[in-house]
Tab-separated table of C-alpha atoms in Angstrom:
chain	number	residue	atom	x	y	z
A	1	MET	CA	-91.386	-159.701	61.471
A	2	LYS	CA	-93.692	-161.857	62.810
A	3	VAL	CA	-97.412	-162.158	61.320
A	4	GLU	CA	-100.377	-163.547	62.517
A	5	VAL	CA	-103.927	-164.012	60.363
A	6	THR	CA	-106.607	-164.734	61.967
A	7	ILE	CA	-109.776	-166.569	60.486
A	8	MET	CA	-113.059	-166.904	62.489
A	9	VAL	CA	-115.141	-169.638	60.612
A	10	SER	CA	-118.434	-171.072	62.238
A	11	THR	CA	-117.243	-174.693	61.139
A	12	PRO	CA	-114.492	-176.780	61.956
A	13	ALA	CA	-111.913	-176.542	59.506
A	14	SER	CA	-110.768	-179.927	57.667
A	15	GLU	CA	-107.459	-180.704	56.949
A	16	LYS	CA	-107.195	-179.643	53.404
A	17	ASP	CA	-108.307	-175.856	54.979
A	18	LEU	CA	-105.348	-176.402	57.564
A	19	LYS	CA	-103.038	-176.874	54.766
A	20	SER	CA	-104.230	-174.205	52.568
A	21	LEU	CA	-103.353	-171.829	55.578
A	22	GLN	CA	-99.852	-173.347	55.810
A	23	ASN	CA	-99.327	-172.786	52.250
A	24	ALA	CA	-100.520	-169.470	51.910
A	25	GLY	CA	-97.845	-168.891	55.005
A	26	TYR	CA	-95.003	-170.594	53.099
A	27	ARG	CA	-95.298	-168.163	49.817
A	28	LEU	CA	-95.087	-165.031	52.458
A	29	THR	CA	-92.439	-166.286	54.242
A	30	ASN	CA	-88.677	-165.785	54.331
A	31	ASN	CA	-88.378	-168.865	56.828
A	32	LYS	CA	-90.148	-171.808	56.460
A	33	LYS	CA	-89.727	-172.508	59.619
A	34	SER	CA	-91.518	-170.043	60.948
A	35	VAL	CA	-94.835	-171.220	59.477
A	36	LYS	CA	-97.352	-172.325	62.415
A	37	VAL	CA	-101.249	-173.042	62.002
A	38	LYS	CA	-103.371	-173.601	65.154
A	39	THR	CA	-106.817	-174.166	65.774
A	40	ILE	CA	-109.030	-172.822	68.487
A	41	LYS	CA	-112.768	-173.439	69.584
A	42	LYS	CA	-113.987	-170.236	71.291
A	43	ASP	CA	-117.795	-170.253	72.187
A	44	ASN	CA	-119.587	-170.916	68.557
A	45	HIS	CA	-116.853	-170.665	66.598
A	46	PHE	CA	-112.977	-171.495	65.687
A	47	LEU	CA	-110.290	-169.259	65.435
A	48	LEU	CA	-107.843	-170.785	62.606
A	49	ILE	CA	-104.575	-168.649	63.380
A	50	SER	CA	-101.784	-168.835	61.106
A	51	THR	CA	-98.050	-167.149	61.995
A	52	PHE	CA	-95.244	-166.752	59.931
A	53	ASP	CA	-92.309	-164.496	60.017
A	54	ILE	CA	-91.724	-161.933	56.869
A	55	LYS	CA	-88.800	-159.438	56.207
A	56	THR	CA	-89.143	-156.310	57.788
A	57	THR	CA	-91.092	-153.627	56.055
A	58	ALA	CA	-93.542	-151.088	56.571
A	59	GLN	CA	-97.204	-152.785	57.224
A	60	TYR	CA	-98.839	-150.857	54.777
A	61	GLU	CA	-96.837	-152.033	52.174
A	62	VAL	CA	-97.600	-155.810	52.908
A	63	VAL	CA	-100.971	-156.125	54.360
A	64	ASP	CA	-102.714	-156.316	50.833
A	65	ILE	CA	-100.558	-159.098	49.586
A	66	ILE	CA	-100.943	-161.056	52.742
A	67	SER	CA	-104.496	-160.700	52.400
A	68	LYS	CA	-104.531	-161.501	48.539
A	69	GLU	CA	-102.514	-164.337	49.633
A	70	PHE	CA	-104.938	-165.918	52.152
A	71	LYS	CA	-108.118	-165.270	50.161
A	72	PHE	CA	-106.346	-167.243	47.482
A	73	TRP	CA	-105.747	-170.145	49.250
A	74	THR	CA	-109.156	-170.272	51.441
A	75	PHE	CA	-111.316	-169.045	48.889
A	76	ASP	CA	-113.461	-172.425	49.099
A	77	LEU	CA	-113.216	-172.119	53.052
A	78	GLU	CA	-116.337	-172.550	54.697
A	79	GLY	CA	-118.539	-170.415	57.314
A	80	VAL	CA	-115.699	-167.555	56.872
A	81	GLN	CA	-117.047	-164.799	59.638
A	82	ASP	CA	-113.711	-162.520	60.240
A	83	ILE	CA	-110.067	-162.236	58.877
A	84	ALA	CA	-107.428	-160.321	61.228
A	85	ILE	CA	-104.011	-159.525	60.159
A	86	SER	CA	-101.349	-158.248	63.257
A	87	PHE	CA	-97.552	-157.699	63.434
A	88	ASP	CA	-95.707	-158.029	66.170
A	89	LYS	CA	-94.700	-154.900	67.848
């Protein structure tokens, strides 16, 4: 199952920030090659988007685990405005 974690921030991300997002994905995935991180500038903010695969399971069973892992790896990320976790259909 593909997971996408989108973090909206008010300032551009550093290389360290992007590496932290990648590390969070590595800790959660069952396929390290599936981990991708990209940045999109949108209006006056930036979207940091991490995608990765996890074993197929009920979403309610993993959403808290995903949230905690990303909060751990991005505790010092500046300008966080919103975080969204979505799953493929």
